[in-house]
CSV table of C-alpha atoms in Angstrom, one decimal:
chain,number,residue,atom,x,y,z
N,281,UNK,CA,0.0,0.0,0.0
N,282,UNK,CA,1.4,3.5,-0.9
N,283,UNK,CA,2.2,6.1,1.8
N,284,UNK,CA,-0.8,8.3,2.6
N,285,UNK,CA,-0.4,12.0,2.7
N,286,UNK,CA,-2.8,12.3,5.6
N,287,UNK,CA,-1.7,15.7,6.7
N,288,UNK,CA,-2.0,17.4,3.3
N,289,UNK,CA,-5.1,16.0,1.7
N,290,UNK,CA,-8.6,15.6,3.1
N,291,UNK,CA,-10.5,12.9,1.3
N,292,UNK,CA,-14.0,13.6,2.7
N,293,UNK,CA,-16.2,15.8,0.5
N,294,UNK,CA,-13.4,16.4,-1.9
N,295,UNK,CA,-14.0,17.5,-5.5
N,296,UNK,CA,-12.4,16.8,-8.9
N,297,UNK,CA,-10.8,20.2,-8.8
N,298,UNK,CA,-9.4,19.7,-5.3
N,299,UNK,CA,-8.0,16.2,-6.3
N,300,UNK,CA,-6.3,17.6,-9.4
N,301,UNK,CA,-4.8,20.5,-7.4
N,302,UNK,CA,-3.5,18.0,-4.9
N,303,UNK,CA,-2.1,15.8,-7.6
N,304,UNK,CA,-0.4,18.8,-9.2
N,305,UNK,CA,1.1,19.7,-5.8
N,306,UNK,CA,2.3,16.2,-5.1
N,307,UNK,CA,-0.1,15.8,-2.1
N,308,UNK,CA,-1.9,12.7,-3.4
N,309,UNK,CA,-1.6,10.2,-6.2
N,310,UNK,CA,-4.3,8.3,-8.1
N,311,UNK,CA,-3.1,5.1,-6.4
N,312,UNK,CA,-3.4,6.6,-3.0
N,313,UNK,CA,-6.9,7.8,-3.8
N,314,UNK,CA,-8.0,4.4,-4.9
N,315,UNK,CA,-6.5,2.7,-1.8
N,316,UNK,CA,-8.3,5.2,0.4
N,317,UNK,CA,-11.7,4.8,-1.3
N,318,UNK,CA,-11.4,1.0,-1.3
N,319,UNK,CA,-10.7,1.2,2.4
N,320,UNK,CA,-13.8,3.2,2.9
N,321,UNK,CA,-15.9,0.7,0.9
N,322,UNK,CA,-14.4,-2.1,3.0
N,323,UNK,CA,-15.2,-0.3,6.2
N,324,UNK,CA,-18.6,1.1,5.5
N,325,UNK,CA,-20.4,-0.8,2.8
N,326,UNK,CA,-21.5,-3.7,5.1
N,327,UNK,CA,-23.8,-1.1,6.7
N,328,UNK,CA,-24.8,0.8,3.5
N,329,UNK,CA,-25.0,-2.1,1.1
N,330,UNK,CA,-24.5,0.2,-1.9
N,331,UNK,CA,-21.7,-1.7,-3.8
N,332,UNK,CA,-22.2,-4.8,-5.9
N,333,UNK,CA,-18.7,-5.3,-7.4
N,334,UNK,CA,-15.3,-3.7,-6.6
N,335,UNK,CA,-13.0,-3.4,-9.6
N,336,UNK,CA,-9.9,-5.5,-8.9
N,337,UNK,CA,-8.1,-3.7,-11.7
N,338,UNK,CA,-8.6,-0.2,-10.2
N,339,UNK,CA,-5.1,-0.2,-8.5
N,340,UNK,CA,-3.4,-1.1,-11.8
N,341,UNK,CA,-5.3,1.5,-13.6
N,342,UNK,CA,-4.3,4.1,-11.0
N,343,UNK,CA,-0.6,3.2,-11.2
N,344,UNK,CA,-0.8,3.5,-15.0
N,345,UNK,CA,-2.4,6.9,-14.7
N,346,UNK,CA,0.2,8.0,-12.2
N,347,UNK,CA,3.0,7.0,-14.6
N,348,UNK,CA,1.3,8.9,-17.4
N,349,UNK,CA,1.0,11.9,-15.2
N,350,UNK,CA,4.7,11.9,-14.4
N,351,UNK,CA,5.4,11.8,-18.1
N,352,UNK,CA,2.7,14.0,-19.7
N,353,UNK,CA,0.5,15.5,-17.0
N,354,UNK,CA,-3.3,14.9,-16.8
N,355,UNK,CA,-4.6,12.6,-19.5
N,356,UNK,CA,-8.1,14.1,-19.3
N,357,UNK,CA,-10.6,16.1,-17.3
N,358,UNK,CA,-11.3,13.1,-14.9
N,359,UNK,CA,-7.7,12.0,-14.5
N,360,UNK,CA,-7.4,9.6,-11.6
N,361,UNK,CA,-10.9,10.2,-10.3
N,362,UNK,CA,-12.4,7.2,-8.5
N,363,UNK,CA,-15.9,6.8,-10.0
N,364,UNK,CA,-18.8,4.6,-9.1
N,365,UNK,CA,-21.1,3.5,-11.9
N,366,UNK,CA,-24.6,1.9,-11.7
N,367,UNK,CA,-24.4,-1.8,-12.5
N,368,UNK,CA,-26.6,-1.5,-15.6
N,369,UNK,CA,-23.6,0.0,-17.5
N,370,UNK,CA,-21.8,-2.5,-19.6
N,371,UNK,CA,-18.1,-3.0,-18.6
N,372,UNK,CA,-15.8,-5.4,-20.4
N,373,UNK,CA,-13.8,-6.1,-17.2
N,374,UNK,CA,-16.6,-6.6,-14.7
N,375,UNK,CA,-20.0,-8.3,-14.7
N,376,UNK,CA,-23.0,-6.2,-15.7
N,377,UNK,CA,-25.9,-7.6,-13.7
N,378,UNK,CA,-28.7,-5.0,-13.3
N,379,UNK,CA,-28.7,-6.4,-9.7
N,380,UNK,CA,-30.1,-9.7,-10.8
N,381,UNK,CA,-28.7,-13.2,-9.9
N,382,UNK,CA,-29.9,-14.3,-13.3
N,383,UNK,CA,-27.3,-12.0,-14.9
N,384,UNK,CA,-24.6,-12.5,-12.2
N,385,UNK,CA,-22.2,-14.0,-14.7
N,386,UNK,CA,-22.9,-11.6,-17.6
N,387,UNK,CA,-19.7,-9.9,-18.7
N,388,UNK,CA,-20.1,-8.0,-22.0
N,389,UNK,CA,-17.3,-7.9,-24.4
N,390,UNK,CA,-17.1,-4.1,-24.5
N,391,UNK,CA,-17.9,-1.0,-22.4
N,392,UNK,CA,-21.0,1.0,-22.7
N,393,UNK,CA,-20.5,4.2,-24.7
N,394,UNK,CA,-20.4,6.5,-21.7
N,395,UNK,CA,-18.1,4.1,-19.8
N,396,UNK,CA,-15.7,4.3,-22.6
N,397,UNK,CA,-15.9,8.1,-22.5
N,398,UNK,CA,-15.3,8.1,-18.7
N,399,UNK,CA,-12.2,5.9,-19.1
N,400,UNK,CA,-11.0,8.1,-22.0
N,401,UNK,CA,-11.3,11.1,-19.7
N,402,UNK,CA,-9.1,9.4,-17.2
N,403,UNK,CA,-11.7,8.2,-14.7
N,404,UNK,CA,-11.0,5.1,-12.6
N,405,UNK,CA,-14.1,2.8,-12.4
N,406,UNK,CA,-13.6,1.8,-8.8
N,407,UNK,CA,-16.9,-0.1,-8.3
N,408,UNK,CA,-20.3,-0.8,-9.6
N,409,UNK,CA,-23.3,0.0,-7.5
N,410,UNK,CA,-26.4,-1.8,-6.4
N,411,UNK,CA,-29.8,-0.8,-8.0
N,412,UNK,CA,-33.4,-1.6,-8.0
N,413,UNK,CA,-33.3,-5.0,-9.8
N,414,UNK,CA,-33.6,-4.5,-13.5
N,415,UNK,CA,-34.1,-0.8,-12.6
N,416,UNK,CA,-37.8,-1.7,-12.2
N,417,UNK,CA,-38.9,0.4,-9.3
N,418,UNK,CA,-37.8,3.1,-6.8
N,419,UNK,CA,-36.5,1.2,-3.7
N,420,UNK,CA,-33.0,-0.2,-4.6
N,421,UNK,CA,-33.7,-3.8,-3.8
N,422,UNK,CA,-32.1,-6.6,-5.8
N,423,UNK,CA,-31.8,-10.3,-5.7
N,424,UNK,CA,-28.0,-10.0,-6.1
N,425,UNK,CA,-27.3,-7.1,-3.7
N,426,UNK,CA,-30.3,-7.0,-1.3
N,427,UNK,CA,-31.5,-3.6,0.0
N,428,UNK,CA,-29.4,-0.5,-0.1
N,429,UNK,CA,-29.7,1.9,2.9
N,430,UNK,CA,-30.0,5.6,3.0
N,431,UNK,CA,-26.7,7.3,3.9
N,432,UNK,CA,-28.4,9.6,6.4
N,433,UNK,CA,-30.4,7.1,8.2
N,434,UNK,CA,-29.8,3.4,7.8
N,435,UNK,CA,-33.3,2.6,8.7
N,436,UNK,CA,-34.6,4.4,5.7
N,437,UNK,CA,-34.5,3.8,1.9
N,438,UNK,CA,-32.3,5.7,-0.6
N,439,UNK,CA,-35.0,5.6,-3.3
N,440,UNK,CA,-34.2,4.1,-6.7
N,441,UNK,CA,-33.4,2.8,-9.0
N,442,UNK,CA,-29.9,4.5,-8.8
N,443,UNK,CA,-29.9,4.3,-5.0
N,444,UNK,CA,-26.6,2.4,-4.8
N,445,UNK,CA,-24.7,5.1,-6.7
N,446,UNK,CA,-26.4,7.9,-4.7
N,447,UNK,CA,-25.8,6.3,-1.3
N,448,UNK,CA,-22.2,5.5,-2.1
N,449,UNK,CA,-21.4,9.0,-3.3
N,450,UNK,CA,-23.2,10.6,-0.3
N,451,UNK,CA,-21.1,8.4,2.0
N,452,UNK,CA,-17.8,9.3,0.2
N,453,UNK,CA,-17.2,5.8,-1.1
N,454,UNK,CA,-16.3,7.3,-4.4
N,455,UNK,CA,-15.7,10.8,-5.7
N,456,UNK,CA,-18.4,11.0,-8.5
N,457,UNK,CA,-21.0,8.5,-9.8
N,458,UNK,CA,-23.4,7.7,-12.6
N,459,UNK,CA,-27.0,6.6,-12.7
N,460,UNK,CA,-29.7,6.1,-15.2
N,461,UNK,CA,-33.1,7.8,-15.1
N,462,UNK,CA,-36.3,6.3,-16.6
N,463,UNK,CA,-38.6,8.2,-14.3
N,464,UNK,CA,-37.0,9.1,-11.0
N,465,UNK,CA,-33.7,7.3,-10.8
N,466,UNK,CA,-31.2,10.1,-11.2
N,467,UNK,CA,-33.3,12.6,-9.2
N,468,UNK,CA,-35.0,11.0,-6.2
N,469,UNK,CA,-32.0,9.0,-5.0
N,470,UNK,CA,-29.7,12.2,-5.1
N,471,UNK,CA,-32.5,14.1,-3.4
N,472,UNK,CA,-32.8,11.5,-0.6
N,473,UNK,CA,-29.0,11.5,-0.2
N,474,UNK,CA,-28.3,15.3,-0.3
N,475,UNK,CA,-26.6,15.2,-3.7
N,476,UNK,CA,-26.8,16.7,-7.2
N,477,UNK,CA,-28.5,14.6,-9.8
N,478,UNK,CA,-29.0,15.4,-13.5
N,479,UNK,CA,-31.5,14.0,-16.0
N,480,UNK,CA,-30.2,15.4,-19.3
N,481,UNK,CA,-32.2,16.3,-22.3
N,482,UNK,CA,-33.2,13.2,-24.3
N,483,UNK,CA,-30.5,12.8,-26.9
N,484,UNK,CA,-27.6,14.4,-25.0
N,485,UNK,CA,-26.2,11.2,-23.7
N,486,UNK,CA,-25.9,7.7,-25.3
N,487,UNK,CA,-27.8,4.7,-24.1
N,488,UNK,CA,-25.6,2.2,-26.0
N,489,UNK,CA,-24.5,-0.6,-23.6
N,490,UNK,CA,-27.0,0.3,-20.8
N,491,UNK,CA,-29.4,-2.4,-19.6
N,492,UNK,CA,-32.7,-0.8,-20.7
N,493,UNK,CA,-36.1,-0.3,-19.1
N,494,UNK,CA,-37.8,2.0,-21.6
N,495,UNK,CA,-36.1,3.2,-24.7
N,496,UNK,CA,-38.0,6.4,-25.1
N,497,UNK,CA,-37.4,7.4,-21.4
N,498,UNK,CA,-34.0,6.0,-20.4
N,499,UNK,CA,-31.0,8.2,-20.1
N,500,UNK,CA,-27.7,8.1,-18.1
N,501,UNK,CA,-26.8,11.1,-16.0
N,502,UNK,CA,-24.3,12.4,-13.4
N,503,UNK,CA,-24.6,12.0,-9.6
N,504,UNK,CA,-22.2,14.1,-7.5
N,505,UNK,CA,-21.8,16.0,-4.3
N,506,UNK,CA,-21.3,19.4,-6.0
N,507,UNK,CA,-22.8,21.1,-9.0
N,508,UNK,CA,-19.3,21.7,-10.4
N,509,UNK,CA,-18.5,18.0,-10.3
N,510,UNK,CA,-21.9,17.2,-11.9
N,511,UNK,CA,-21.1,19.6,-14.7
N,512,UNK,CA,-17.6,18.2,-15.2
N,513,UNK,CA,-19.1,14.7,-15.4
N,514,UNK,CA,-21.7,15.7,-17.9
N,515,UNK,CA,-19.0,17.4,-20.0
N,516,UNK,CA,-17.6,13.9,-20.4
N,517,UNK,CA,-20.8,11.9,-20.7
N,518,UNK,CA,-22.5,14.0,-23.4
N,519,UNK,CA,-21.7,13.2,-27.0
N,520,UNK,CA,-22.8,11.8,-30.3
N,521,UNK,CA,-22.9,8.0,-30.6
N,522,UNK,CA,-23.6,6.6,-34.1
N,523,UNK,CA,-25.1,3.5,-32.5
N,524,UNK,CA,-27.7,5.6,-30.7
N,525,UNK,CA,-29.3,7.8,-33.4
N,526,UNK,CA,-31.2,9.8,-30.9
N,527,UNK,CA,-27.9,11.4,-29.8
N,528,UNK,CA,-27.9,13.2,-33.2
N,529,UNK,CA,-30.3,15.6,-31.5
N,530,UNK,CA,-27.5,16.7,-29.2
N,531,UNK,CA,-25.0,17.6,-31.9
N,532,UNK,CA,-24.1,21.2,-31.5
N,533,UNK,CA,-26.0,21.5,-28.2
N,534,UNK,CA,-23.0,21.0,-25.9
N,535,UNK,CA,-21.4,24.4,-25.2
N,536,UNK,CA,-17.9,24.7,-26.7
N,537,UNK,CA,-16.5,25.9,-23.4
N,538,UNK,CA,-18.2,23.0,-21.5
N,539,UNK,CA,-20.8,23.1,-18.7
N,540,UNK,CA,-18.3,24.1,-16.0
N,541,UNK,CA,-17.9,27.5,-17.7
N,542,UNK,CA,-21.5,28.2,-16.9
N,543,UNK,CA,-21.2,28.1,-13.1
N,544,UNK,CA,-22.0,31.6,-11.8
N,545,UNK,CA,-22.5,32.3,-8.1
N,546,UNK,CA,-24.7,35.2,-9.2
N,547,UNK,CA,-26.7,33.1,-11.6
N,548,UNK,CA,-30.0,33.5,-9.7
N,549,UNK,CA,-29.8,37.3,-10.0
N,550,UNK,CA,-32.6,38.2,-12.4
N,551,UNK,CA,-33.7,34.6,-12.9
N,552,UNK,CA,-37.4,33.7,-13.2
N,553,UNK,CA,-38.5,30.5,-11.4
N,554,UNK,CA,-42.0,29.2,-11.7
N,555,UNK,CA,-43.4,27.2,-8.8
N,556,UNK,CA,-45.4,24.2,-10.0
N,557,UNK,CA,-47.7,24.0,-6.9
N,558,UNK,CA,-49.6,21.1,-8.4
N,559,UNK,CA,-46.7,18.8,-7.6
N,560,UNK,CA,-46.5,19.8,-3.9
N,561,UNK,CA,-48.3,17.8,-1.3
N,562,UNK,CA,-49.5,14.2,-1.5
N,563,UNK,CA,-50.4,13.2,-5.0
N,564,UNK,CA,-52.1,9.9,-3.9
N,565,UNK,CA,-54.9,9.1,-1.4
N,566,UNK,CA,-53.6,9.5,2.1
N,567,UNK,CA,-56.2,7.0,3.4
N,568,UNK,CA,-54.6,4.3,1.2
N,569,UNK,CA,-51.1,4.8,2.4
N,570,UNK,CA,-49.4,3.0,5.3
N,571,UNK,CA,-45.9,4.3,4.7
N,572,UNK,CA,-46.5,8.0,4.4
N,573,UNK,CA,-49.0,10.7,5.5
N,574,UNK,CA,-50.0,14.3,4.9
N,575,UNK,CA,-47.6,15.2,7.7
N,576,UNK,CA,-44.7,13.7,5.7
N,577,UNK,CA,-45.7,15.7,2.6
N,578,UNK,CA,-46.0,18.9,4.8
N,579,UNK,CA,-42.5,18.3,6.1
N,580,UNK,CA,-41.1,18.3,2.5
N,581,UNK,CA,-43.2,21.3,1.6
N,582,UNK,CA,-41.9,23.2,4.6
N,583,UNK,CA,-38.3,22.7,3.5
N,584,UNK,CA,-39.1,23.7,-0.1
N,585,UNK,CA,-40.8,26.9,1.2
N,586,UNK,CA,-37.6,27.9,2.9
N,587,UNK,CA,-35.6,27.1,-0.3
N,588,UNK,CA,-37.9,29.3,-2.3
N,589,UNK,CA,-37.2,32.1,0.1
N,590,UNK,CA,-33.5,31.5,-0.4
N,591,UNK,CA,-34.0,31.7,-4.2
N,592,UNK,CA,-35.6,35.1,-3.8
N,593,UNK,CA,-32.9,36.3,-1.4
N,594,UNK,CA,-30.4,35.4,-4.1
N,595,UNK,CA,-32.1,37.6,-6.6
N,596,UNK,CA,-34.6,35.3,-8.4
N,597,UNK,CA,-38.1,36.4,-9.2
N,598,UNK,CA,-40.5,33.7,-8.2
N,599,UNK,CA,-43.8,33.2,-10.2
N,600,UNK,CA,-46.1,31.3,-7.8
N,601,UNK,CA,-48.1,29.4,-8.8
N,602,UNK,CA,-47.6,28.3,-12.3
N,603,UNK,CA,-50.2,25.8,-13.8
N,604,UNK,CA,-48.1,23.4,-15.9
N,605,UNK,CA,-50.1,20.4,-17.1
N,606,UNK,CA,-53.2,18.3,-16.5
N,607,UNK,CA,-52.0,15.5,-14.3
N,608,UNK,CA,-54.2,12.9,-16.0
N,609,UNK,CA,-52.8,13.9,-19.4
N,610,UNK,CA,-49.3,13.5,-18.0
N,611,UNK,CA,-50.0,10.0,-16.6
N,612,UNK,CA,-51.7,8.9,-19.8
N,613,UNK,CA,-48.3,9.2,-21.6
N,614,UNK,CA,-46.8,6.2,-19.8
N,615,UNK,CA,-45.2,3.6,-22.1
N,616,UNK,CA,-43.0,1.4,-19.9
N,617,UNK,CA,-45.4,-1.5,-20.1
N,618,UNK,CA,-45.1,-1.5,-23.9
N,619,UNK,CA,-41.4,-1.1,-24.1
N,620,UNK,CA,-39.8,-3.0,-21.2
N,621,UNK,CA,-39.8,-6.5,-22.7
N,622,UNK,CA,-39.0,-5.3,-26.2
N,623,UNK,CA,-36.0,-3.2,-25.2
N,624,UNK,CA,-34.7,-5.7,-22.6
N,625,UNK,CA,-34.8,-8.6,-25.1
N,626,UNK,CA,-33.0,-6.4,-27.6
N,627,UNK,CA,-30.2,-5.8,-25.1
N,628,UNK,CA,-29.8,-9.5,-24.4
N,629,UNK,CA,-29.4,-10.0,-28.2
N,630,UNK,CA,-26.4,-7.6,-28.2
N,631,UNK,CA,-24.6,-10.0,-25.8
N,632,UNK,CA,-24.8,-12.7,-28.5
N,633,UNK,CA,-23.9,-16.2,-27.5
N,634,UNK,CA,-22.7,-14.9,-24.1
N,635,UNK,CA,-26.2,-13.8,-23.1
N,636,UNK,CA,-27.0,-15.6,-19.8
N,637,UNK,CA,-30.8,-15.5,-20.5
N,638,UNK,CA,-32.9,-15.5,-23.6
N,639,UNK,CA,-35.5,-13.0,-22.6
N,640,UNK,CA,-37.1,-11.0,-19.9
N,641,UNK,CA,-39.8,-13.6,-19.6
N,642,UNK,CA,-37.2,-16.3,-18.9
N,643,UNK,CA,-35.8,-14.1,-16.1
N,644,UNK,CA,-39.2,-13.6,-14.6
N,645,UNK,CA,-40.0,-17.4,-14.9
N,646,UNK,CA,-36.7,-18.2,-13.2
N,647,UNK,CA,-38.1,-17.5,-9.7
N,648,UNK,CA,-34.8,-15.7,-8.8
N,649,UNK,CA,-36.0,-12.1,-8.8
N,650,UNK,CA,-36.4,-10.4,-5.5
N,651,UNK,CA,-40.0,-10.9,-4.3
N,652,UNK,CA,-41.0,-7.3,-4.5
N,653,UNK,CA,-39.7,-7.0,-8.1
N,654,UNK,CA,-41.3,-10.3,-9.1
N,655,UNK,CA,-44.6,-9.1,-7.7
N,656,UNK,CA,-44.5,-6.2,-10.1
N,657,UNK,CA,-44.8,-8.6,-13.1
N,658,UNK,CA,-48.0,-10.1,-11.8
N,659,UNK,CA,-51.0,-9.5,-14.0
N,660,UNK,CA,-49.1,-9.9,-17.2
N,661,UNK,CA,-49.1,-6.3,-18.3
N,662,UNK,CA,-45.4,-6.1,-18.9
N,663,UNK,CA,-44.9,-9.5,-20.6
N,664,UNK,CA,-48.4,-9.7,-22.3
N,665,UNK,CA,-47.8,-7.0,-24.9
N,666,UNK,CA,-47.2,-8.3,-28.5
N,667,UNK,CA,-43.8,-6.8,-29.2
N,668,UNK,CA,-44.0,-7.5,-32.9
N,669,UNK,CA,-47.1,-5.3,-33.3
N,670,UNK,CA,-46.0,-2.1,-31.4
N,671,UNK,CA,-45.5,-0.2,-34.6
N,672,UNK,CA,-49.2,-0.6,-35.3
N,673,UNK,CA,-50.4,-0.5,-31.7
N,674,UNK,CA,-52.7,2.6,-31.6
N,675,UNK,CA,-52.6,2.8,-27.8
N,676,UNK,CA,-48.8,2.9,-27.8
N,677,UNK,CA,-48.6,5.4,-30.7
N,678,UNK,CA,-51.1,7.7,-29.0
N,679,UNK,CA,-49.0,7.8,-25.9
N,680,UNK,CA,-45.9,8.7,-27.9
N,681,UNK,CA,-47.9,11.5,-29.6
N,682,UNK,CA,-49.0,12.8,-26.2
N,683,UNK,CA,-45.4,13.1,-25.2
N,684,UNK,CA,-44.7,15.5,-28.1
N,685,UNK,CA,-47.8,17.5,-27.1
N,686,UNK,CA,-46.7,17.5,-23.5
N,687,UNK,CA,-43.3,18.8,-24.4
N,688,UNK,CA,-44.7,21.6,-26.5
N,689,UNK,CA,-47.2,22.5,-23.8
N,690,UNK,CA,-44.5,22.7,-21.1
N,691,UNK,CA,-42.2,24.7,-23.4
N,692,UNK,CA,-45.1,27.1,-24.1
N,693,UNK,CA,-45.7,27.5,-20.3
N,694,UNK,CA,-42.0,28.4,-19.8
N,695,UNK,CA,-42.3,30.9,-22.7
N,696,UNK,CA,-45.6,32.4,-21.6
N,697,UNK,CA,-44.2,33.2,-18.2
N,698,UNK,CA,-40.7,34.0,-19.4
N,699,UNK,CA,-39.3,31.4,-17.0
N,700,UNK,CA,-35.8,30.0,-16.7
N,701,UNK,CA,-37.1,26.9,-14.9
N,702,UNK,CA,-40.0,25.2,-13.1
N,703,UNK,CA,-39.5,24.2,-9.5
N,704,UNK,CA,-41.1,21.3,-7.6
N,705,UNK,CA,-40.0,18.6,-5.2
N,706,UNK,CA,-38.6,15.4,-6.8
N,707,UNK,CA,-40.6,13.5,-4.1
N,708,UNK,CA,-43.4,14.9,-2.1
N,709,UNK,CA,-42.5,12.8,0.9
N,710,UNK,CA,-39.2,11.9,2.6
N,711,UNK,CA,-37.5,8.5,2.4
N,712,UNK,CA,-39.6,5.7,3.9
N,713,UNK,CA,-38.3,3.1,6.4
N,714,UNK,CA,-36.8,0.0,5.0
N,715,UNK,CA,-39.8,-2.1,6.0
N,716,UNK,CA,-42.0,-0.1,3.6
N,717,UNK,CA,-41.8,0.6,-0.2
N,718,UNK,CA,-41.3,4.1,-1.5
N,719,UNK,CA,-44.7,5.2,-3.1
N,720,UNK,CA,-44.1,5.8,-6.8
N,721,UNK,CA,-47.2,8.1,-6.9
N,722,UNK,CA,-45.2,10.6,-4.8
N,723,UNK,CA,-42.3,10.8,-7.2
N,724,UNK,CA,-42.7,13.8,-9.5
N,725,UNK,CA,-40.6,12.2,-12.2
N,726,UNK,CA,-42.9,12.1,-15.2
N,727,UNK,CA,-42.8,15.7,-16.2
N,728,UNK,CA,-39.2,15.5,-17.3
N,729,UNK,CA,-39.3,11.8,-18.3
N,730,UNK,CA,-42.3,12.2,-20.6
N,731,UNK,CA,-41.3,15.4,-22.2
N,732,UNK,CA,-37.5,14.7,-22.5
N,733,UNK,CA,-36.8,18.1,-21.0
N,734,UNK,CA,-33.7,18.4,-18.7
N,735,UNK,CA,-33.9,18.6,-14.9
N,736,UNK,CA,-31.4,19.0,-12.1
N,737,UNK,CA,-31.9,18.1,-8.4
N,738,UNK,CA,-30.0,19.9,-5.7
N,739,UNK,CA,-30.1,19.7,-1.9
N,740,UNK,CA,-32.8,21.9,-0.4
N,741,UNK,CA,-32.4,21.1,3.3
N,742,UNK,CA,-33.5,18.6,5.9
N,743,UNK,CA,-36.7,17.6,7.6
N,744,UNK,CA,-36.9,17.9,11.4
N,745,UNK,CA,-36.1,14.2,11.5
N,746,UNK,CA,-32.8,14.8,9.7
N,747,UNK,CA,-33.8,13.3,6.3
N,748,UNK,CA,-32.6,15.1,3.1
N,749,UNK,CA,-35.0,17.0,0.9
N,750,UNK,CA,-34.3,17.8,-2.8
N,751,UNK,CA,-35.3,20.6,-5.0
N,752,UNK,CA,-35.9,19.9,-8.7
N,753,UNK,CA,-35.5,22.5,-11.5
N,754,UNK,CA,-36.8,21.7,-15.0
N,755,UNK,CA,-35.7,23.7,-18.0
N,756,UNK,CA,-36.0,24.1,-21.8
N,757,UNK,CA,-34.6,21.6,-24.3
N,758,UNK,CA,-30.8,21.4,-24.0
N,759,UNK,CA,-30.8,24.2,-21.4
N,760,UNK,CA,-28.4,22.3,-19.1
N,761,UNK,CA,-26.0,25.3,-19.0
N,762,UNK,CA,-28.7,27.5,-17.5
N,763,UNK,CA,-29.8,24.8,-15.1
N,764,UNK,CA,-26.2,24.4,-13.9
N,765,UNK,CA,-26.0,28.1,-13.5
N,766,UNK,CA,-29.1,28.3,-11.3
N,767,UNK,CA,-28.3,25.2,-9.3
N,768,UNK,CA,-24.7,26.5,-8.7
N,769,UNK,CA,-25.9,29.9,-7.5
N,770,UNK,CA,-28.4,28.2,-5.1
N,771,UNK,CA,-25.7,25.8,-3.9
N,772,UNK,CA,-23.3,28.6,-3.2
N,773,UNK,CA,-25.9,30.7,-1.5
N,774,UNK,CA,-27.2,28.0,0.8
N,775,UNK,CA,-24.4,25.4,1.3
N,776,UNK,CA,-27.1,22.8,2.0
N,777,UNK,CA,-24.9,19.8,1.3
N,778,UNK,CA,-24.0,18.2,4.7
N,779,UNK,CA,-22.0,14.9,4.8
N,780,UNK,CA,-23.7,12.0,6.7
N,781,UNK,CA,-22.3,11.7,10.2
N,782,UNK,CA,-22.0,7.9,10.3
N,783,UNK,CA,-19.5,7.7,7.5
N,784,UNK,CA,-16.7,10.0,8.8
N,785,UNK,CA,-12.9,9.8,8.3
N,786,UNK,CA,-11.2,6.5,8.9
N,787,UNK,CA,-8.2,6.3,11.3
N,788,UNK,CA,-5.8,5.9,8.4
N,789,UNK,CA,-7.1,9.2,7.0
């Protein structure tokens, strides 16, 4: 093990910029960073249960990067940065399991497009994180990894499906991370773990090599402790992929100077933020809930009210309320039940003869899924759709058309009120306890997911019980630079990010 520079470099809550400064000053090496993060995983993940696979080649990768640094300097914008990726990203050197024992031995022959981009930028994939099995739900429970815990209270859930990545980054088991978002997964887990999460505009980031849930909704995105690191990560993740034609939409949309150039501490001065009140408070029937109540929703709303005051104090004009969309119309655009089996089976085909299963139906029939995930397939809605007739399925095609109409309607609302963004809670209630399931009805995920518009989540504060609450901002198509600017200004004005107490420095640090 290399010598640790314990007196000159503080690992906890560090950033990419701080790591690179320390490397340039000789205070830390990539190998030392990897050793220290691996030590934290070893010490803390038994409690957190966020990590599925540790990369046994991470040390070798770090040594190679250190040697290159000695010769030529930094190899890229993420040089030597220990990164945790969700285990639905294909990796040629580690299994890609989607959290399922049925895929435990699945090791693709090549990396996902964004994984390749991360490595090209110098990132070190230190581990792969647990997730809601097959990404199907919002709890982060899997047959392979069990249940991940919330970094701020181990008796509570981290949300999902990217809960492993979020909990791990919150607990400083890695420096930055990735998730994928179908309808909440890159937003509610960061919100529940006091982090930044980004759902990019549809077409900005490639889905090639990601285990899919819904082709028209899936997108990868950054998870980080700071807005700056989320912007650095999106700088690397965004890009055109010929194998994913939807990314042609993003060509020319990434700023030439990168997203980090759009971080302005005064970015809220003169901004106009619309408050989407229809997404505050319980969305479901309180009488039918056992896990949450009106009081839980009121606790989240109280935190958001303080955050709105902070926005105004930082110079923003708040337009309150703004009517955005008819909720029934929004819900009527759901297509996951049509797409899941089709897209998952297409992914298995990309694995060729090495595919461990022949279809989603075979995985469900295996009896190996976690019980709560298996129960979601009951009724046959997911597996009963005729995949060969989707191009002629009027119900499916109507829902896709509704999405276009929804996007145009939301964009018109932003234009009519001259808004930079809409604001609402990513979840109307805090994290539930681990003996309950997070109610999907309380996840405000569908406005961004169904329109393809970008959204960013940032820490808003804590409930009286010490549970994190997030604030979500939704913007125009490819308006990520403006969203980063707003979120950065809010972050700098409030300093709401607080590390979890139970995952402090180790003695060797």
